[in-house]
Coordinates of C-alpha atoms in Angstrom, one line a residue:
M1 CA 35.1 -8.6 3.1
L2 CA 31.5 -7.7 2.1
M3 CA 29.6 -5.6 4.5
S4 CA 26.3 -6.7 5.8
A5 CA 22.8 -5.4 5.8
A6 CA 22.8 -4.2 8.9
D7 CA 26.6 -2.8 8.7
L8 CA 25.5 -0.8 6.0
A9 CA 21.9 0.2 7.6
R10 CA 24.2 1.8 10.1
R11 CA 26.8 3.8 8.3
L12 CA 23.7 5.0 6.3
A13 CA 22.0 5.8 9.6
G14 CA 24.8 7.9 10.7
E15 CA 24.3 9.9 7.4
A16 CA 20.3 9.8 7.5
E17 CA 19.5 13.2 6.6
A18 CA 22.3 13.3 4.0
V19 CA 20.6 10.1 2.7
C20 CA 17.1 12.0 2.6
R21 CA 18.3 14.9 0.5
H22 CA 19.7 12.5 -1.6
Y23 CA 17.1 10.1 -2.5
L24 CA 14.0 11.9 -1.1
P25 CA 14.8 15.6 -2.2
N26 CA 10.9 16.3 -2.3
G27 CA 10.8 16.1 1.6
R28 CA 11.7 18.4 4.1
R29 CA 13.0 18.3 7.5
E30 CA 10.9 18.8 10.6
G31 CA 12.4 19.1 13.8
A32 CA 14.4 15.3 14.5
Y33 CA 12.0 13.9 11.0
W34 CA 12.4 14.1 7.5
L35 CA 8.8 14.5 6.1
V36 CA 8.1 13.3 2.1
G37 CA 4.5 11.6 0.8
D38 CA 6.2 7.9 0.0
V39 CA 9.1 5.9 -0.7
H40 CA 9.1 6.9 -4.0
N41 CA 9.9 10.5 -3.6
A42 CA 5.9 11.8 -3.7
P43 CA 5.2 15.6 -2.1
G44 CA 3.6 14.8 1.4
R45 CA 3.9 14.5 5.1
S46 CA 3.1 10.4 5.3
L47 CA 6.2 9.3 5.5
F48 CA 8.5 10.3 7.9
V49 CA 12.3 9.4 8.6
R50 CA 13.9 9.7 12.1
L51 CA 17.1 11.7 11.6
K52 CA 18.7 11.3 15.1
D53 CA 19.1 8.7 17.9
R54 CA 16.4 9.8 20.8
G55 CA 19.1 8.6 23.2
D56 CA 16.6 5.9 25.1
G57 CA 16.7 3.2 22.3
R58 CA 12.9 3.7 21.3
G59 CA 13.7 6.2 18.2
V60 CA 16.8 4.9 16.2
A61 CA 18.3 7.0 13.8
G62 CA 17.1 6.1 10.1
K63 CA 14.3 4.0 10.8
W64 CA 10.9 5.2 8.7
T65 CA 7.3 4.6 8.6
D66 CA 4.3 5.5 6.2
A67 CA 1.5 6.4 8.2
A68 CA -0.9 5.6 5.0
T69 CA 0.4 2.4 4.4
G70 CA 2.2 1.3 7.5
E71 CA 5.3 0.4 5.2
H72 CA 8.3 0.7 7.7
G73 CA 11.9 0.0 7.7
D74 CA 15.2 1.5 7.6
L75 CA 17.5 3.5 5.2
L76 CA 18.7 0.1 3.3
D77 CA 14.8 -0.8 2.6
L78 CA 13.9 3.0 1.7
I79 CA 16.9 3.2 -1.2
G80 CA 16.1 -0.2 -2.4
A81 CA 12.4 0.7 -2.7
R82 CA 13.5 4.1 -4.2
C83 CA 15.6 2.8 -6.8
G84 CA 13.5 -0.5 -7.4
L85 CA 16.1 -2.7 -6.4
T86 CA 15.3 -6.1 -4.9
N87 CA 18.6 -7.8 -5.3
F88 CA 20.9 -7.2 -2.3
R89 CA 23.9 -7.2 -4.4
D90 CA 22.4 -4.5 -6.5
L91 CA 21.2 -2.6 -3.2
A92 CA 24.5 -2.8 -1.5
D93 CA 26.2 -1.6 -4.2
E94 CA 24.1 1.7 -4.4
A95 CA 24.6 2.2 -0.9
R96 CA 28.4 2.0 -1.4
R97 CA 28.2 4.1 -4.1
F98 CA 26.4 6.7 -2.0
L99 CA 28.9 6.2 0.9
A100 CA 31.9 6.3 -1.4
L101 CA 32.8 2.7 -0.3
R102 CA 35.2 0.9 -1.7
Q103 CA 33.1 -1.9 -4.4
P104 CA 33.8 -5.3 -3.3
V105 CA 34.8 -7.9 -6.3
A106 CA 32.1 -10.0 -7.5
E107 CA 32.1 -13.3 -5.5
A108 CA 30.1 -16.3 -6.7
D109 CA 27.4 -18.4 -4.5
H110 CA 28.4 -21.9 -4.9
S111 CA 26.6 -23.4 -1.8
G112 CA 23.5 -24.4 -3.5
R113 CA 21.4 -23.1 -0.9
P114 CA 18.1 -21.9 -1.8
K115 CA 18.1 -17.6 -1.4
L116 CA 15.6 -16.6 1.3
C117 CA 13.0 -14.1 0.2
A118 CA 13.4 -10.8 1.8
N119 CA 11.2 -9.3 4.0
G120 CA 8.3 -7.4 2.8
S121 CA 9.7 -8.2 -1.1
P122 CA 7.1 -9.1 -3.7
D123 CA 8.0 -13.0 -3.3
S124 CA 7.4 -12.8 0.5
A125 CA 4.2 -11.2 -0.7
R126 CA 3.2 -14.1 -2.7
R127 CA 4.2 -16.6 -0.3
L128 CA 1.7 -14.7 2.5
F129 CA -1.2 -14.5 -0.1
A130 CA -0.6 -18.3 -1.2
M131 CA -0.7 -19.5 2.6
S132 CA -4.0 -17.6 3.2
Q133 CA -7.7 -19.4 3.1
P134 CA -10.7 -18.1 1.7
I135 CA -12.9 -15.7 3.6
A136 CA -16.1 -17.7 3.8
G137 CA -16.7 -18.3 7.4
T138 CA -13.9 -16.2 9.2
V139 CA -13.2 -13.4 10.8
V140 CA -12.7 -11.5 7.7
E141 CA -16.4 -12.2 6.6
T142 CA -17.6 -11.0 9.8
Y143 CA -15.7 -8.0 9.8
L144 CA -16.9 -6.5 6.2
R145 CA -20.3 -7.4 7.2
K146 CA -20.3 -5.6 10.0
R147 CA -19.0 -2.4 7.7
G148 CA -22.3 -3.2 5.5
I149 CA -20.3 -5.4 3.2
T150 CA -22.5 -8.6 2.4
E151 CA -21.2 -8.9 -1.5
L152 CA -18.0 -10.6 -0.7
P153 CA -15.1 -11.2 -3.2
G154 CA -13.5 -14.4 -4.5
P155 CA -10.3 -15.7 -2.8
E156 CA -8.3 -14.4 -6.1
T157 CA -8.3 -11.3 -4.5
L158 CA -8.9 -11.2 -0.8
R159 CA -8.0 -13.9 1.9
F160 CA -7.9 -14.8 5.6
H161 CA -4.6 -15.9 7.6
P162 CA -5.4 -16.7 11.0
R163 CA -1.7 -16.3 12.7
C164 CA -0.4 -13.2 10.9
Y165 CA 2.4 -11.7 12.5
Y166 CA 2.3 -8.2 13.8
R167 CA 5.3 -6.0 14.6
P168 CA 4.9 -2.7 16.4
D169 CA 8.5 -1.7 15.3
A170 CA 11.6 -3.4 14.5
E171 CA 12.7 -3.2 18.3
A172 CA 9.5 -4.6 19.6
A173 CA 8.1 -8.2 20.2
T174 CA 6.4 -10.1 17.4
Q175 CA 2.5 -10.5 17.9
I176 CA -0.2 -12.5 16.1
W177 CA -3.3 -11.6 14.9
P178 CA -6.2 -13.1 12.5
A179 CA -5.6 -10.9 9.3
M180 CA -7.6 -10.3 5.9
I181 CA -4.9 -10.5 3.3
A182 CA -5.3 -8.4 0.0
A183 CA -3.4 -9.4 -3.2
V184 CA -1.8 -6.4 -4.9
T185 CA -1.8 -6.8 -8.9
D186 CA -0.2 -5.3 -11.8
N187 CA -2.5 -4.5 -14.9
D188 CA -1.6 -8.0 -16.1
G189 CA -2.6 -9.5 -12.9
R190 CA 0.9 -10.5 -11.5
I191 CA 0.7 -10.5 -7.6
T192 CA 3.6 -7.5 -6.8
G193 CA 2.5 -6.9 -2.9
A194 CA 0.0 -8.0 -0.2
H195 CA -2.0 -5.8 2.2
R196 CA -2.7 -6.9 5.9
T197 CA -5.6 -5.5 7.7
W198 CA -5.1 -7.2 11.4
L199 CA -8.6 -8.0 13.0
D200 CA -9.6 -8.2 16.2
P201 CA -10.9 -12.3 16.8
S202 CA -14.3 -11.5 17.0
G203 CA -14.3 -9.6 13.8
A204 CA -16.2 -6.7 15.3
D205 CA -13.2 -4.1 14.4
K206 CA -9.7 -3.9 13.6
A207 CA -7.1 -5.3 16.0
P208 CA -6.0 -3.2 18.9
V209 CA -2.8 -2.2 17.5
E210 CA -0.9 1.1 16.4
T211 CA -0.6 0.3 12.7
P212 CA -3.4 -2.3 11.4
R213 CA -3.2 -1.9 8.3
R214 CA 0.7 -2.2 6.3
A215 CA 1.5 -3.4 2.6
M216 CA 4.2 -5.0 1.7
G217 CA 6.0 -5.9 -1.8
Q218 CA 6.0 -2.9 -4.6
L219 CA 2.9 -1.2 -4.4
R220 CA 3.6 2.0 -6.8
G221 CA 1.4 2.0 -9.6
H222 CA -0.6 -1.2 -8.8
A223 CA -3.6 -1.7 -6.8
V224 CA -5.9 -4.5 -4.8
R225 CA -8.3 -5.5 -7.8
F226 CA -12.2 -6.6 -7.7
G227 CA -13.1 -7.4 -11.9
L228 CA -10.8 -7.4 -15.2
A229 CA -10.4 -3.8 -16.3
G230 CA -11.7 -3.1 -19.7
E231 CA -12.6 0.3 -21.1
V232 CA -14.2 1.0 -17.8
M233 CA -12.9 1.3 -14.4
A234 CA -12.9 3.0 -10.8
A235 CA -10.4 3.5 -8.8
G236 CA -9.7 4.8 -5.1
E237 CA -7.9 4.5 -1.7
G238 CA -9.1 1.8 0.7
I239 CA -10.0 -1.8 0.3
E240 CA -13.4 -1.2 2.3
T241 CA -14.1 2.2 0.2
L242 CA -13.9 0.4 -3.2
L243 CA -16.0 -2.6 -1.5
S244 CA -18.5 -0.3 -0.6
L245 CA -18.8 1.1 -4.0
R246 CA -18.7 -2.3 -5.0
M247 CA -22.4 -3.3 -3.2
I248 CA -24.1 -0.3 -5.7
L249 CA -21.9 -1.0 -9.0
P250 CA -21.5 -5.0 -8.5
S251 CA -20.2 -5.6 -12.2
L252 CA -18.0 -2.4 -12.4
P253 CA -14.0 -3.2 -12.3
I254 CA -12.6 -1.8 -9.5
A255 CA -9.0 -1.0 -8.2
A256 CA -8.0 0.0 -4.5
A257 CA -4.5 1.7 -4.7
L258 CA -4.2 1.8 -0.8
S259 CA -3.2 4.9 0.0
A260 CA -3.5 8.6 -1.8
A261 CA 0.0 8.8 -2.6
H262 CA -0.7 5.6 -4.4
L263 CA -3.8 6.3 -6.2
A264 CA -2.6 9.4 -7.6
A265 CA 0.5 7.3 -9.3
L266 CA -2.0 4.1 -10.3
V267 CA -0.4 2.9 -13.9
F268 CA -4.0 3.0 -16.3
P269 CA -4.7 -0.6 -18.1
P270 CA -4.1 0.2 -21.9
S271 CA -7.5 -0.7 -22.7
L272 CA -8.9 2.1 -20.4
R273 CA -11.3 4.4 -22.1
R274 CA -13.4 6.1 -19.0
L275 CA -12.1 6.0 -15.2
Y276 CA -14.4 6.8 -12.1
I277 CA -12.2 8.6 -9.4
A278 CA -13.9 7.2 -5.8
R279 CA -12.4 10.3 -3.9
D280 CA -12.3 10.6 -0.1
N281 CA -13.4 13.7 1.3
D282 CA -10.5 14.6 3.0
P283 CA -7.5 16.7 1.8
A284 CA -5.2 14.0 0.8
G285 CA -8.2 12.2 -0.9
E286 CA -9.2 15.2 -2.7
G287 CA -5.5 15.9 -4.1
A288 CA -4.9 12.5 -5.2
A289 CA -7.8 12.1 -7.3
A290 CA -7.2 15.6 -8.7
A291 CA -3.8 14.3 -9.8
L292 CA -5.2 11.2 -11.3
F293 CA -8.1 13.2 -13.1
N294 CA -5.4 14.9 -14.6
R295 CA -3.2 12.3 -15.7
A296 CA -6.1 10.3 -17.0
Q297 CA -7.1 13.4 -19.3
A298 CA -3.7 13.8 -20.5
V299 CA -3.5 10.8 -22.3
G300 CA -7.1 10.6 -23.5
I301 CA -8.8 8.8 -20.8
E302 CA -12.0 10.5 -19.7
A303 CA -12.4 11.1 -15.9
I304 CA -15.2 11.3 -13.6
D305 CA -15.1 12.2 -10.1
L306 CA -17.3 10.0 -7.6
A307 CA -18.2 12.1 -4.6
P308 CA -19.2 10.7 -1.5
A309 CA -21.5 12.4 0.8
L310 CA -20.0 11.8 3.8
G311 CA -16.1 10.7 4.5
D312 CA -15.7 8.0 2.2
F313 CA -18.2 5.6 0.3
N314 CA -17.9 3.1 3.6
D315 CA -19.6 6.1 5.8
D316 CA -22.1 6.6 3.4
L317 CA -23.2 2.8 2.7
R318 CA -23.0 2.0 6.2
R319 CA -24.9 5.5 7.2
L320 CA -27.1 6.4 4.3
G321 CA -28.1 2.6 2.8
V322 CA -27.4 1.1 -0.5
D323 CA -30.8 2.7 -1.7
E324 CA -30.1 6.3 -0.8
R325 CA -26.3 5.7 -1.9
A326 CA -27.5 4.4 -5.5
A327 CA -30.0 7.1 -6.0
T328 CA -27.1 9.8 -5.3
L329 CA -24.3 7.9 -7.5
R330 CA -26.8 7.4 -10.4
V331 CA -26.6 11.0 -11.2
Q332 CA -22.6 11.0 -11.0
L333 CA -22.1 8.2 -13.8
S334 CA -22.1 8.8 -17.5
P335 CA -25.7 7.9 -18.7
Q336 CA -24.4 4.5 -20.7
D337 CA -23.2 3.0 -17.1
V338 CA -26.3 3.1 -15.3
D339 CA -27.8 0.4 -16.7
R340 CA -24.4 -1.5 -17.5
F341 CA -23.2 -1.2 -13.9
M342 CA -25.9 -0.4 -11.5

């Protein structure tokens, strides 16, 4: 008989540290957690996996959360993301191989029933984006304008969902909040994931929840894109950060990788010859920018660092304004790009 996903997840949770050491060897144990950069085994501390049950029902072994992206799940989800497995049969086979369980004989499904999208899969992300609506006149527009962003992107990248589900963790009740939905795409424009920013119904700020930003689907190497990249583009972490840069450089194609770890792993478009890296002024942002800079230079792409005066480009936009920020940014650009993009 085929073992269910829940059964496999429980078996894996009983071997949580061994799972982490095998699939996330760049991490390390600290107390009751395994810490690593992300589900793709990048160095860092953003993702934490609980290794033992707390005993009070709130902390369950095998549960993990990526604080940078809001992604979370169990060890079966983690193995799927780490190995790039989206088909449950393949994922179950990999989990059984690790657990040294007997592989089942393949059985055909003759039921004719449609297969449901796995929660957090690229199909689920595409479905969520398709269900969302343009942002004009919604709390997303209000939220962005309060952050100084008045040049609004089109519905091909950013949309609004009035009743987007939010769960603090796997055991908590589902909440409903309005949300800004961004499409995560590959270099060919295919949607591979979606990013959700839950908002307060007034649009004054993000929703008052523990992790108001979360991504779903396949993220590594991909980004939320504004404009079609050619020979020149800019890349950075957050959506609001890159939209703030777009206020000053409205025709420059930009890509928001959503986290420092994902920025460092961004896949370059084949046509790219010059890359502006809009870094955040924090250790994670500086490290990601340096890694991306070195990768670009290694393949013959000119890399140029764009440094904010404050914490990030949205801080600059709100506190310094467009004109002052444009004056300081002008000297950081390659001369041929000043008239072209400013």
